[in-house]
Short mmCIF file of C-alpha atoms and ligand atoms in Angstrom, two decimals:
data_model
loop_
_atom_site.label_atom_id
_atom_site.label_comp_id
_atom_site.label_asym_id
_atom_site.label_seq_id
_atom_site.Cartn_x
_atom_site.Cartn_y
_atom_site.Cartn_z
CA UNK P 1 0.00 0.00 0.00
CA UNK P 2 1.50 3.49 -0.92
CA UNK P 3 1.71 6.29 1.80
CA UNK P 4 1.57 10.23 1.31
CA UNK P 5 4.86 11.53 1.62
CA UNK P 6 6.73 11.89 5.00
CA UNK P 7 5.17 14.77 6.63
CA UNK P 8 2.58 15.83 4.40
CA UNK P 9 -0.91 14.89 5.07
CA UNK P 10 -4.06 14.37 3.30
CA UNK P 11 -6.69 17.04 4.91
CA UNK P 12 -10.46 16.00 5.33
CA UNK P 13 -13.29 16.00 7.39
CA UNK P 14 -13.44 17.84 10.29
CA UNK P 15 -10.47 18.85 10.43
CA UNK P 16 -11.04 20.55 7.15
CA UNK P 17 -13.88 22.20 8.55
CA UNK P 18 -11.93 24.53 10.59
CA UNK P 19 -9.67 25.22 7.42
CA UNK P 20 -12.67 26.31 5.61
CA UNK P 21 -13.94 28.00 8.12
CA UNK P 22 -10.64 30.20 8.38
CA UNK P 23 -10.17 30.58 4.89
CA UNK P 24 -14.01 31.93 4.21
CA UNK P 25 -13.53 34.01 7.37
CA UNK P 26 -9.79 35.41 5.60
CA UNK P 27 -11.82 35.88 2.03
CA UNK P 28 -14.67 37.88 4.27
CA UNK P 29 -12.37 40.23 6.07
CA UNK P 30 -9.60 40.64 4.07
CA UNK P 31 -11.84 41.91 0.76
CA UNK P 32 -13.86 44.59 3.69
CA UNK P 33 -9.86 46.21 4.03
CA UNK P 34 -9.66 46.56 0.31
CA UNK P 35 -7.19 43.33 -0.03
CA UNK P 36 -6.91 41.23 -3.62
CA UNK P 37 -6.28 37.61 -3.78
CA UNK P 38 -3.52 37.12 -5.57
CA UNK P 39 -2.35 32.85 -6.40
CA UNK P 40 1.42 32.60 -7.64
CA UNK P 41 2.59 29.18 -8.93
CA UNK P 42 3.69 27.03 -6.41
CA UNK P 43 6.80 26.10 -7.98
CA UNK P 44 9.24 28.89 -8.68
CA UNK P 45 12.81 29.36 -9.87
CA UNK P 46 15.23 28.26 -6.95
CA UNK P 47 16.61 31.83 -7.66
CA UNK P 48 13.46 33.47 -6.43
CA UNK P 49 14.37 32.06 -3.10
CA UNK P 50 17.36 32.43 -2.86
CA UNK P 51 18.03 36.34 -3.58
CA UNK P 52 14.95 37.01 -1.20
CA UNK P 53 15.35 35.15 1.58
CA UNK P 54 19.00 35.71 2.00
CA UNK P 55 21.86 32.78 2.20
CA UNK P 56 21.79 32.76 5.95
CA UNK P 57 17.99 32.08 6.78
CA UNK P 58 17.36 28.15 7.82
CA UNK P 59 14.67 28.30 5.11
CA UNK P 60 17.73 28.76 2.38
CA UNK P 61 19.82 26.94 4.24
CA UNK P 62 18.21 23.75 5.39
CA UNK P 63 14.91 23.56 4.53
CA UNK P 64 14.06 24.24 0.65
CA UNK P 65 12.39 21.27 -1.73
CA UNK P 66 14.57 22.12 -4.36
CA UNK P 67 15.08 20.03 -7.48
CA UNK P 68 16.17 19.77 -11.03
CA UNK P 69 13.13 19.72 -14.04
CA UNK P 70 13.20 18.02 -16.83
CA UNK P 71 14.21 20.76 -18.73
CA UNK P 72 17.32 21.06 -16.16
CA UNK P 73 16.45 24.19 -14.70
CA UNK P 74 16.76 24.28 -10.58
CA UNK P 75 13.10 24.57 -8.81
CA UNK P 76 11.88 25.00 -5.63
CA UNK P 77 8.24 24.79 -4.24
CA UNK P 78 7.75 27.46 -2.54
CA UNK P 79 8.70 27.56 1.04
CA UNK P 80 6.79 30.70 1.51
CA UNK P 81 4.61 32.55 -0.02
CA UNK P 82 6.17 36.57 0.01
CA UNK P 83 9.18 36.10 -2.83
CA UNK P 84 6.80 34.70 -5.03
CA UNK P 85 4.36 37.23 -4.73
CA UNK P 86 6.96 39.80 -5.24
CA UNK P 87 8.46 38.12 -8.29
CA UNK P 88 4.55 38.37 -9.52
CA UNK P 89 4.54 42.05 -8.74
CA UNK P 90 7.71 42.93 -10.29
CA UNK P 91 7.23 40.58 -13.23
CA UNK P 92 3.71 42.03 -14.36
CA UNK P 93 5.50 45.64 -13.62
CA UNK P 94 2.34 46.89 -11.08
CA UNK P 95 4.85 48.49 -9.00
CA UNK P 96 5.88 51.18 -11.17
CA UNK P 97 3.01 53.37 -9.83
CA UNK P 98 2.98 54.98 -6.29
CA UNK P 99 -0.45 53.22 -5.76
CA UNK P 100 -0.44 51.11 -2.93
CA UNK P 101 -1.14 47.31 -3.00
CA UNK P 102 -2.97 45.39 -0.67
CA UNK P 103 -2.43 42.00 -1.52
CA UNK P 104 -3.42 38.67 0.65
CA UNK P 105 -2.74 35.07 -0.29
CA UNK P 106 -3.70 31.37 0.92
CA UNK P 107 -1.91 27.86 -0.22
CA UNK P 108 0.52 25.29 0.47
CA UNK P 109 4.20 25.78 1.40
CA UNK P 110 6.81 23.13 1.59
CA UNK P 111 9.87 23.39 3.49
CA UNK P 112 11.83 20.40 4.35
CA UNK P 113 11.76 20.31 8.09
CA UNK P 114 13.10 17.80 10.99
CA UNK P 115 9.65 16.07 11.97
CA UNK P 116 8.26 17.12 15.18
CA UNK P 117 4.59 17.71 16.67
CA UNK P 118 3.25 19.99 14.47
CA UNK P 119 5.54 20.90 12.09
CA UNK P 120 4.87 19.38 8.29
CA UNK P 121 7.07 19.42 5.35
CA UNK P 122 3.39 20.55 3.44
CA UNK P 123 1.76 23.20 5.20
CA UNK P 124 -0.48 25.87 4.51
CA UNK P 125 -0.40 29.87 5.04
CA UNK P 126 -2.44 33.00 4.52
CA UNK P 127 -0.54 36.01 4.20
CA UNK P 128 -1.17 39.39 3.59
CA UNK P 129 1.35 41.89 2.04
CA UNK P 130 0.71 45.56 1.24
CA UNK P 131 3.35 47.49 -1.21
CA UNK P 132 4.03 51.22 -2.03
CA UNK P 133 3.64 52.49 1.66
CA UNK P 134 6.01 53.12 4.10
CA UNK P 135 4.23 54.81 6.89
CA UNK P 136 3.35 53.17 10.33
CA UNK P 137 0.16 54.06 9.71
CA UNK P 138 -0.13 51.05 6.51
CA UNK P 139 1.30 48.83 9.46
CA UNK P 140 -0.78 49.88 11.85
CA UNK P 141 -3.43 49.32 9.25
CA UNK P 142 -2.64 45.63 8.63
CA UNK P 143 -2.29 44.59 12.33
CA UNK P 144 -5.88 45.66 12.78
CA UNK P 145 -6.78 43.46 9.91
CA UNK P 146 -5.07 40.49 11.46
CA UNK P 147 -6.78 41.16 14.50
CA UNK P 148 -9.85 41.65 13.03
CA UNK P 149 -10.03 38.09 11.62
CA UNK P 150 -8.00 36.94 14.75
CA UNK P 151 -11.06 37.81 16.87
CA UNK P 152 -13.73 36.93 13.73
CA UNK P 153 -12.37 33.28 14.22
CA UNK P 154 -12.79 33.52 18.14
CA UNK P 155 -9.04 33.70 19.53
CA UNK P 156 -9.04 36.59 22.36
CA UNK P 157 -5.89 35.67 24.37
CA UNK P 158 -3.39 36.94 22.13
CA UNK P 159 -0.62 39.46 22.53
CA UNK P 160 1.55 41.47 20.06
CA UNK P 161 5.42 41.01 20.28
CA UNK P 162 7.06 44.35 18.47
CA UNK P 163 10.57 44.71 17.75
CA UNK P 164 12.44 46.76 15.17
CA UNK P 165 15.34 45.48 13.36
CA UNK P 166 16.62 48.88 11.91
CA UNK P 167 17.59 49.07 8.54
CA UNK P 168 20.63 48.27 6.54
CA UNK P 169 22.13 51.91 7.48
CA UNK P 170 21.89 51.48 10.83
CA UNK P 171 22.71 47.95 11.43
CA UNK P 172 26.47 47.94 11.20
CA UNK P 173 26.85 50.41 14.33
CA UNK P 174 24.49 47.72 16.05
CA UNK P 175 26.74 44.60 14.79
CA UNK P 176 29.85 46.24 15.79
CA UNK P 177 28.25 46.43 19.15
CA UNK P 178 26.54 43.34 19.15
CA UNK P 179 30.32 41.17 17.71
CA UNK P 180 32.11 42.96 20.81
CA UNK P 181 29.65 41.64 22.93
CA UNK P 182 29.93 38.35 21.47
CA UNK P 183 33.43 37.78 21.60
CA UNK P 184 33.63 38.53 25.37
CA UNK P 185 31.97 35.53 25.85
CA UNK P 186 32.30 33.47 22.39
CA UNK P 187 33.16 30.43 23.59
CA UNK P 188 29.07 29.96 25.47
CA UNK P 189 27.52 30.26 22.22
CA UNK P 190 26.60 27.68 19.88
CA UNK P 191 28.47 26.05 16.48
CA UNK P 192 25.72 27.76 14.38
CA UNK P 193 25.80 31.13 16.30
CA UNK P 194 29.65 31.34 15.55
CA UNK P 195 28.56 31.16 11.83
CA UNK P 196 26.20 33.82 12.38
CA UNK P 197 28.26 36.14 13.88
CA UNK P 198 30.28 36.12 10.32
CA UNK P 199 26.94 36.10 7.76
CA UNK P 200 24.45 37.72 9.96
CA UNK P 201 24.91 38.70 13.52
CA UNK P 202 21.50 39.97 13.98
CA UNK P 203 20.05 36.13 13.77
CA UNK P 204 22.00 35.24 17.09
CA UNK P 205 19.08 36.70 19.24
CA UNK P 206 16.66 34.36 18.07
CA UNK P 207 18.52 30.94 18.39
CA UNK P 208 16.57 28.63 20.01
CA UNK P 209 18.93 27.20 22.51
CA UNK P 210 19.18 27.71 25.74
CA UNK P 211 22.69 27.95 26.06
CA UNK P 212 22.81 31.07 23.63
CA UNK P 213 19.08 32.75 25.20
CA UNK P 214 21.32 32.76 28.30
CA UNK P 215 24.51 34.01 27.17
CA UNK P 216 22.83 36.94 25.87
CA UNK P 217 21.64 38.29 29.00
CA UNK P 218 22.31 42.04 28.44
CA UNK P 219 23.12 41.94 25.29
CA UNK P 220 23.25 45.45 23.49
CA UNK P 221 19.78 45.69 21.39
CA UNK P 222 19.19 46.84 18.19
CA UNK P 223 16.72 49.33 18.98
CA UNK P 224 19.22 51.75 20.62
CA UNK P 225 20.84 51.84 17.39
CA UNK P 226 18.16 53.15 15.59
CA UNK P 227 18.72 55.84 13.00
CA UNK P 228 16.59 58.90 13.53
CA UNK P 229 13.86 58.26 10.91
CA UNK P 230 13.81 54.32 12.10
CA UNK P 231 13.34 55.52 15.72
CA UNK P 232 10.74 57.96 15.01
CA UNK P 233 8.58 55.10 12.71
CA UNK P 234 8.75 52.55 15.43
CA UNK P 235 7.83 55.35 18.03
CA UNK P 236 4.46 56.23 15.90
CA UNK P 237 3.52 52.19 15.30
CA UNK P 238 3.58 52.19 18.95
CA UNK P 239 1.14 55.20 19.45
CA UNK P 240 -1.22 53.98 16.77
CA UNK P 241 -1.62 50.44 17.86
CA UNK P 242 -2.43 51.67 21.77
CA UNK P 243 -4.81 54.14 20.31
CA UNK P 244 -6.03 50.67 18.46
CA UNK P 245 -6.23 49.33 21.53
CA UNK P 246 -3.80 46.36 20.33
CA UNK P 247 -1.89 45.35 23.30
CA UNK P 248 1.79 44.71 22.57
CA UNK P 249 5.09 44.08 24.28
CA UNK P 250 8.71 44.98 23.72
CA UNK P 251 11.11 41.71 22.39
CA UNK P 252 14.83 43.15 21.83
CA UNK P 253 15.27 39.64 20.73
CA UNK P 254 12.60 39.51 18.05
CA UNK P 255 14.21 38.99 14.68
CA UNK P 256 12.02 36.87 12.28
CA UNK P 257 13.96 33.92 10.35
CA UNK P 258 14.12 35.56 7.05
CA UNK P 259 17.06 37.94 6.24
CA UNK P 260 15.06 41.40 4.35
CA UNK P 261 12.54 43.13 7.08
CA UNK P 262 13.43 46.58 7.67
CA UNK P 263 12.21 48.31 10.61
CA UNK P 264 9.06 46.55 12.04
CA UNK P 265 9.24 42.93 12.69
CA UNK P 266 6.58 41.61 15.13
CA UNK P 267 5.32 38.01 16.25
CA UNK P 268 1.92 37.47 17.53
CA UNK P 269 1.82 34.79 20.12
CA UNK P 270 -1.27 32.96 21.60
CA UNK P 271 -1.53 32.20 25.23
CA UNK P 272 -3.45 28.98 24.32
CA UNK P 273 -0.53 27.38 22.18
CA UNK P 274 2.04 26.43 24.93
CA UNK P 275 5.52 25.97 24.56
CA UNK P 276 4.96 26.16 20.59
CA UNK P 277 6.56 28.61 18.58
CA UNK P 278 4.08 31.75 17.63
CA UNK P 279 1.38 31.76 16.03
CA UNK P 280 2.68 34.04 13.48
CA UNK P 281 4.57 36.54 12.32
CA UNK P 282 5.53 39.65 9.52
CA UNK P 283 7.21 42.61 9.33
CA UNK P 284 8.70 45.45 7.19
CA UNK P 285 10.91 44.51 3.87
CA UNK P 286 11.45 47.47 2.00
CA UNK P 287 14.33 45.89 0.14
CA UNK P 288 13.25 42.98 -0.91
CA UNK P 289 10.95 44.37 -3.75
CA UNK P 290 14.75 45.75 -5.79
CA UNK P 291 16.66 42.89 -4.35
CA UNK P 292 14.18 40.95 -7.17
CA UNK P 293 14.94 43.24 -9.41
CA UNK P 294 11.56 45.56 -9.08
CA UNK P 295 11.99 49.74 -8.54
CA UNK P 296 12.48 50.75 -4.60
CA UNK P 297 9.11 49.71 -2.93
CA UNK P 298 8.07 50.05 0.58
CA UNK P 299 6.28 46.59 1.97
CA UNK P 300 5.29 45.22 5.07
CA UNK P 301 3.64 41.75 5.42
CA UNK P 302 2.59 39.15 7.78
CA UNK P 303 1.84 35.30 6.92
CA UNK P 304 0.16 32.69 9.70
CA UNK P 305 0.23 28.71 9.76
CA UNK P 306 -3.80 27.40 9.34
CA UNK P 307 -2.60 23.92 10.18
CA UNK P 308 -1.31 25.37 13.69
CA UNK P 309 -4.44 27.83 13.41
CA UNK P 310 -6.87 25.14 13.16
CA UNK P 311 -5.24 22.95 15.90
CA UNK P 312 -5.76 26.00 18.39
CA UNK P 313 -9.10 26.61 17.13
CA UNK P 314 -9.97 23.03 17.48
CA UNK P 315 -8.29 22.84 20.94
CA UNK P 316 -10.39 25.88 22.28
CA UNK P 317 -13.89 25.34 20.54
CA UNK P 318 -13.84 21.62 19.61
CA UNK P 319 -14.70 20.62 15.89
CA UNK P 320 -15.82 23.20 13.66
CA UNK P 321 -19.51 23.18 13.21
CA UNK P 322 -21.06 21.26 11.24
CA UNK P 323 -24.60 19.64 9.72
CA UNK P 324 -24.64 16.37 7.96
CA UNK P 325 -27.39 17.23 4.87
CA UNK P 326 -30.51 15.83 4.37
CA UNK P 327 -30.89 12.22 2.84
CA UNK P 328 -33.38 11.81 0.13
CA UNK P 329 -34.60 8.15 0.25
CA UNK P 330 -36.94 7.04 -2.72
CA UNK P 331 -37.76 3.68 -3.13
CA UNK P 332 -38.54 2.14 -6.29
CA UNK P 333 -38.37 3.59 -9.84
CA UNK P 334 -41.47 5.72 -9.82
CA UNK P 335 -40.27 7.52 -7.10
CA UNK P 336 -36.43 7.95 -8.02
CA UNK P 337 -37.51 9.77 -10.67
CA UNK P 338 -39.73 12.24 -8.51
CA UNK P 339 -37.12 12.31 -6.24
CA UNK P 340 -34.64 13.71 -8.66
CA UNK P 341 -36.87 16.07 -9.44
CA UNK P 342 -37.77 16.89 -5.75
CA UNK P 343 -34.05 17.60 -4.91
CA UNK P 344 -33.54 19.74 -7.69
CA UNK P 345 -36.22 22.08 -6.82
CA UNK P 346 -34.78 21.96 -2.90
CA UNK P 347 -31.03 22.52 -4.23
CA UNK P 348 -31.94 25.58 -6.25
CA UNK P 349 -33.66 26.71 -2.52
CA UNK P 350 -30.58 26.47 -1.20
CA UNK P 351 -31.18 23.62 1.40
CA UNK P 352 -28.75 20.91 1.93
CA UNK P 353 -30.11 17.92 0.75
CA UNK P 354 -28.00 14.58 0.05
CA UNK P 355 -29.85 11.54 -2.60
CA UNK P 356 -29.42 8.16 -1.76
CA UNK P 357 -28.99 6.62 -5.48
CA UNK P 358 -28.04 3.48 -5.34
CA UNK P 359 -31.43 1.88 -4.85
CA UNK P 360 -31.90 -1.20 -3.16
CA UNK P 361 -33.68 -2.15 0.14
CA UNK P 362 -34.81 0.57 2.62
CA UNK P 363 -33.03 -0.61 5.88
CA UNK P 364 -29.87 -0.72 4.06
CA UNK P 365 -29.88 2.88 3.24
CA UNK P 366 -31.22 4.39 6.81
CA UNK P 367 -28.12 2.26 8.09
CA UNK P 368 -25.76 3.71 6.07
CA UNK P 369 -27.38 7.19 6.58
CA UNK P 370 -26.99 6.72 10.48
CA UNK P 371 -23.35 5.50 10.02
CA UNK P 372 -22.63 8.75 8.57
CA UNK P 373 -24.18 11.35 10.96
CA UNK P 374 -27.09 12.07 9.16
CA UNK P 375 -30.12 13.64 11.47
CA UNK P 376 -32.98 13.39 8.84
CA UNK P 377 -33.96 11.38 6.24
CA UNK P 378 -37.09 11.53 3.77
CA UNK P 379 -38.23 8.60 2.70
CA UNK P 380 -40.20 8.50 -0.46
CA UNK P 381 -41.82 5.35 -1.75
CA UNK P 382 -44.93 4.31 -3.99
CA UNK P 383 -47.97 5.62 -1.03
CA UNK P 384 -46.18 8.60 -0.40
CA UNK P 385 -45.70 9.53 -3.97
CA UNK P 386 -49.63 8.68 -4.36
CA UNK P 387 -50.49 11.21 -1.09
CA UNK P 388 -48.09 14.01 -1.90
CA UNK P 389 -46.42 13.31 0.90
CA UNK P 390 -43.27 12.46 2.40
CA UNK P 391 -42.13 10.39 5.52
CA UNK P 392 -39.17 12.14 7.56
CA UNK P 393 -37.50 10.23 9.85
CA UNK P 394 -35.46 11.80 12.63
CA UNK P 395 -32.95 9.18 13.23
CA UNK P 396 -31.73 10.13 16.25
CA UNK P 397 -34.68 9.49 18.08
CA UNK P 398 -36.54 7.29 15.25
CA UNK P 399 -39.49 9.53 15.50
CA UNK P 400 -41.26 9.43 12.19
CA UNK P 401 -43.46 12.11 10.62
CA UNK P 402 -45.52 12.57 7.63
CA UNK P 403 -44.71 15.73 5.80
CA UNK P 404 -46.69 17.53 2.79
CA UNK P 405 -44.67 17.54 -0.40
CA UNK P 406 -44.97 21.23 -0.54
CA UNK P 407 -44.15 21.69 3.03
CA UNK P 408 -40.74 20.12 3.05
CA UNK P 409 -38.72 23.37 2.23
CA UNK P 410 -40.52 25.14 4.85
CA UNK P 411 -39.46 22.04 7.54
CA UNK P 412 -36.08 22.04 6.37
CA UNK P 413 -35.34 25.81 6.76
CA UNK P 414 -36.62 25.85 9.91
P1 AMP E 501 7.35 31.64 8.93
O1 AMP E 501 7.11 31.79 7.46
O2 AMP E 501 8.46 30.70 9.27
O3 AMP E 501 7.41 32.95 9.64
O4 AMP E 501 6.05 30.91 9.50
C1 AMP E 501 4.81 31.51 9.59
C2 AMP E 501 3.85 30.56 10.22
O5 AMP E 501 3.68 29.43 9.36
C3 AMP E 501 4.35 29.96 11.52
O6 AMP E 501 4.03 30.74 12.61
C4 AMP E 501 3.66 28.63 11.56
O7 AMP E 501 2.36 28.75 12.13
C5 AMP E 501 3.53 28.27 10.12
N1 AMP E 501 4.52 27.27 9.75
C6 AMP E 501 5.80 27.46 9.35
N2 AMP E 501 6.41 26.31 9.06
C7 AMP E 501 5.49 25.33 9.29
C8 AMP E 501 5.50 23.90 9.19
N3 AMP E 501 6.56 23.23 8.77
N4 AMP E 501 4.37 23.22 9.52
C9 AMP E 501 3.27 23.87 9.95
N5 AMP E 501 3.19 25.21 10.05
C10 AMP E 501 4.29 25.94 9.74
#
């Protein structure tokens, strides 16, 4: 018997149900803030990924499904979701303009991960990403979207963790700092850390292990090497989001994986997760836009995990909600042909109604239809037909009625 692939899943069911749910709830709230969909291919050049998210990110690193095609050319599926985009913006030339846009995204990512609790090497995001501003206010702007479907979906407890990374100006006073600090105590840092401290000091703050969090007790933070203009944007973000009434906290050590965000990076973390990672996470990349070859463009962008959505939403509010349809019983040819009819007429109503077509006896259908969660069935056979009438059985308490033909959309809606 074949398998799916090591750490990617097949989705269905209820678990699905919160996925839609999320997704229609995205669609809903992201169109009210004046947000396109936008798909890109899932496969693009390697190249896209690797001028954008920078040599020293894990994703680059570690973690891309690259390969060769047939036609020898290197591709990657996409690991995320923000180069390709940006390839797409640059490629179809829509940034030449000054007009902002407000772009937001949902699909699969791949990223070849070490297997652990969930983590998959197939994995979905939605992402939004807006280009062409660079005020706090467009951030401000997005970070009440993301609450607003946040709190549409139900999750209260969360909290905003705000850092600024500076820009590419004012990060080598901050690395100078930050690499004296380091090599006073070198030798208490991690194999990987010493090969950040060559390609990209900056990344040390967020290593996850312990032995590093600890030896950078005090360590000099990037925020009090803020250029004028950096410190001034981060100061604003701050007054707009408590005028939001978004609470958020301070994280020197807040970095993001990904080598371009400029100014604003920020995490949002859920109370209800545990020791898991956050629940997502964005920030400022004004570079990134000419790094792929597109004129200078402000952008800021965030991108959140629905797997590790749905698993929270699941964990707080059980399975998403859901209603089995209807199932249309005739019983013998006569009727299967009214039925068709019948369910026709009920579909174009918009009422949920399932037909049992394979025929055959009776009992065999109402135990199928009470293996699979149905609540209701309507039985139609030759008397019924005759009366203009129908017989709908409640299965879960085997009460049975007798229900007027023209009645039943009336029964159903209510
Ligand atoms: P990142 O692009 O690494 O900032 O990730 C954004 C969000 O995507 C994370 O907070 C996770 O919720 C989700 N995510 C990233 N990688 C995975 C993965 N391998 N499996 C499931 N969710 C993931």
């Amino acid at each position: 018997m074949s398998t799916s692939v090591k750490g990617m899943r097949d989705l269905m069911g209820a678990e699905l149900r919160w996925f839609h749910r999320i997704e229609e709830t995205a669609h809903r709230i992201f169109r009210r803030h004046g947000y396109q969909e936008i798909r890109t291919p899932i496969l693009e050049y390697t190249d896209v990924f690797k001028r954008s998210a920078g040599d020293s990110s894990d994703i680059v690193t570690k973690e891309m499904y690259e390969f060769t095609d047939k036609g020898g050319r290197s591709v990657t599926l996409r690991p995320e979701n923000t180069a390709g985009v940006v390839r797409a913006m640059v490629e179809h030339k829509l940034l030449q303009s000054n007009d902002p846009q407000l772009l937001y995204y949902l699909g699969p990512m791949f990223r070849y991960e070490r297997m652990q609790a969930g983590r998959y090497r197939q994995f979905w995001q939605i992402g939004a990403e807006s280009f062409g501003v660079a005020s706090p206010e467009s951030e401000a702007e997005s970070l009440a979207m993301l609450f607003d479907f946040l709190g549409a979906l139900g999750l209260k407890s969360l909290s905003l963790s705000l850092n600024s990374v500076g820009t590419p100006e004012s990060r080598p006073a901050f690395n100078a700092a930050f690499r004296a600090f380091f090599e006073a105590r070198r030798e208490r840092f991690c194999e990987d850390c010493h090969r950040r401290i060559e390609t990209n000091p900056m990344r040390i703050l967020d290593c996850k292990n312990p032995g590093c969090q600890a030896a950078l007790e005090g360590h000099p933070t990037i925020v009090d090497f803020l250029d004028d203009a950096s410190k001034a944007h981060h100061g604003r973000l701050k007054a707009l989001l408590t005028a939001l009434g978004i609470l958020f906290t301070e994280n020197p050590r807040l970095v993001r994986g990904l080598d371009y965000y400029t100014r604003t990076a920020f995490e949002v973390l859920s109370a209800d997760l545990g020791a898991q990672s956050a629940l997502l996470g964005g920030g400022r990349y004004d570079g990134l836009v000419k790094q792929l070859g597109g004129p200078d463009t402000p952008a800021f962008g965030w991108a959140i995990g629905l797997d590790r959505l749905a698993t929270i939403l699941k964990q707080l509010q059980g399975e998403a909600p859901y209603e089995a349809p209807t199932l249309l019983i005739p019983v013998g040819e006569a009727a299967s042909l009214r039925a068709l009819g019948l369910a026709r007429e009920w579909w174009a109503l918009g009422l949920s109604v399932q037909l049992e077509t394979r025929g055959g006896a009776l009992k065999k259908a109402l135990t199928s239809a009470n293996r699979t969660g149905v609540k209701l069935a309507l039985i139609l056979g030759d008397g019924e037909l005759e009366k203009g009438v129908i017989a709908a059985k409640h299965l879960e308490t085997g009460v049975q009625e007798e229900w007027a033909l023209a009645d039943v959309p009336a029964k159903l809606k209510g």
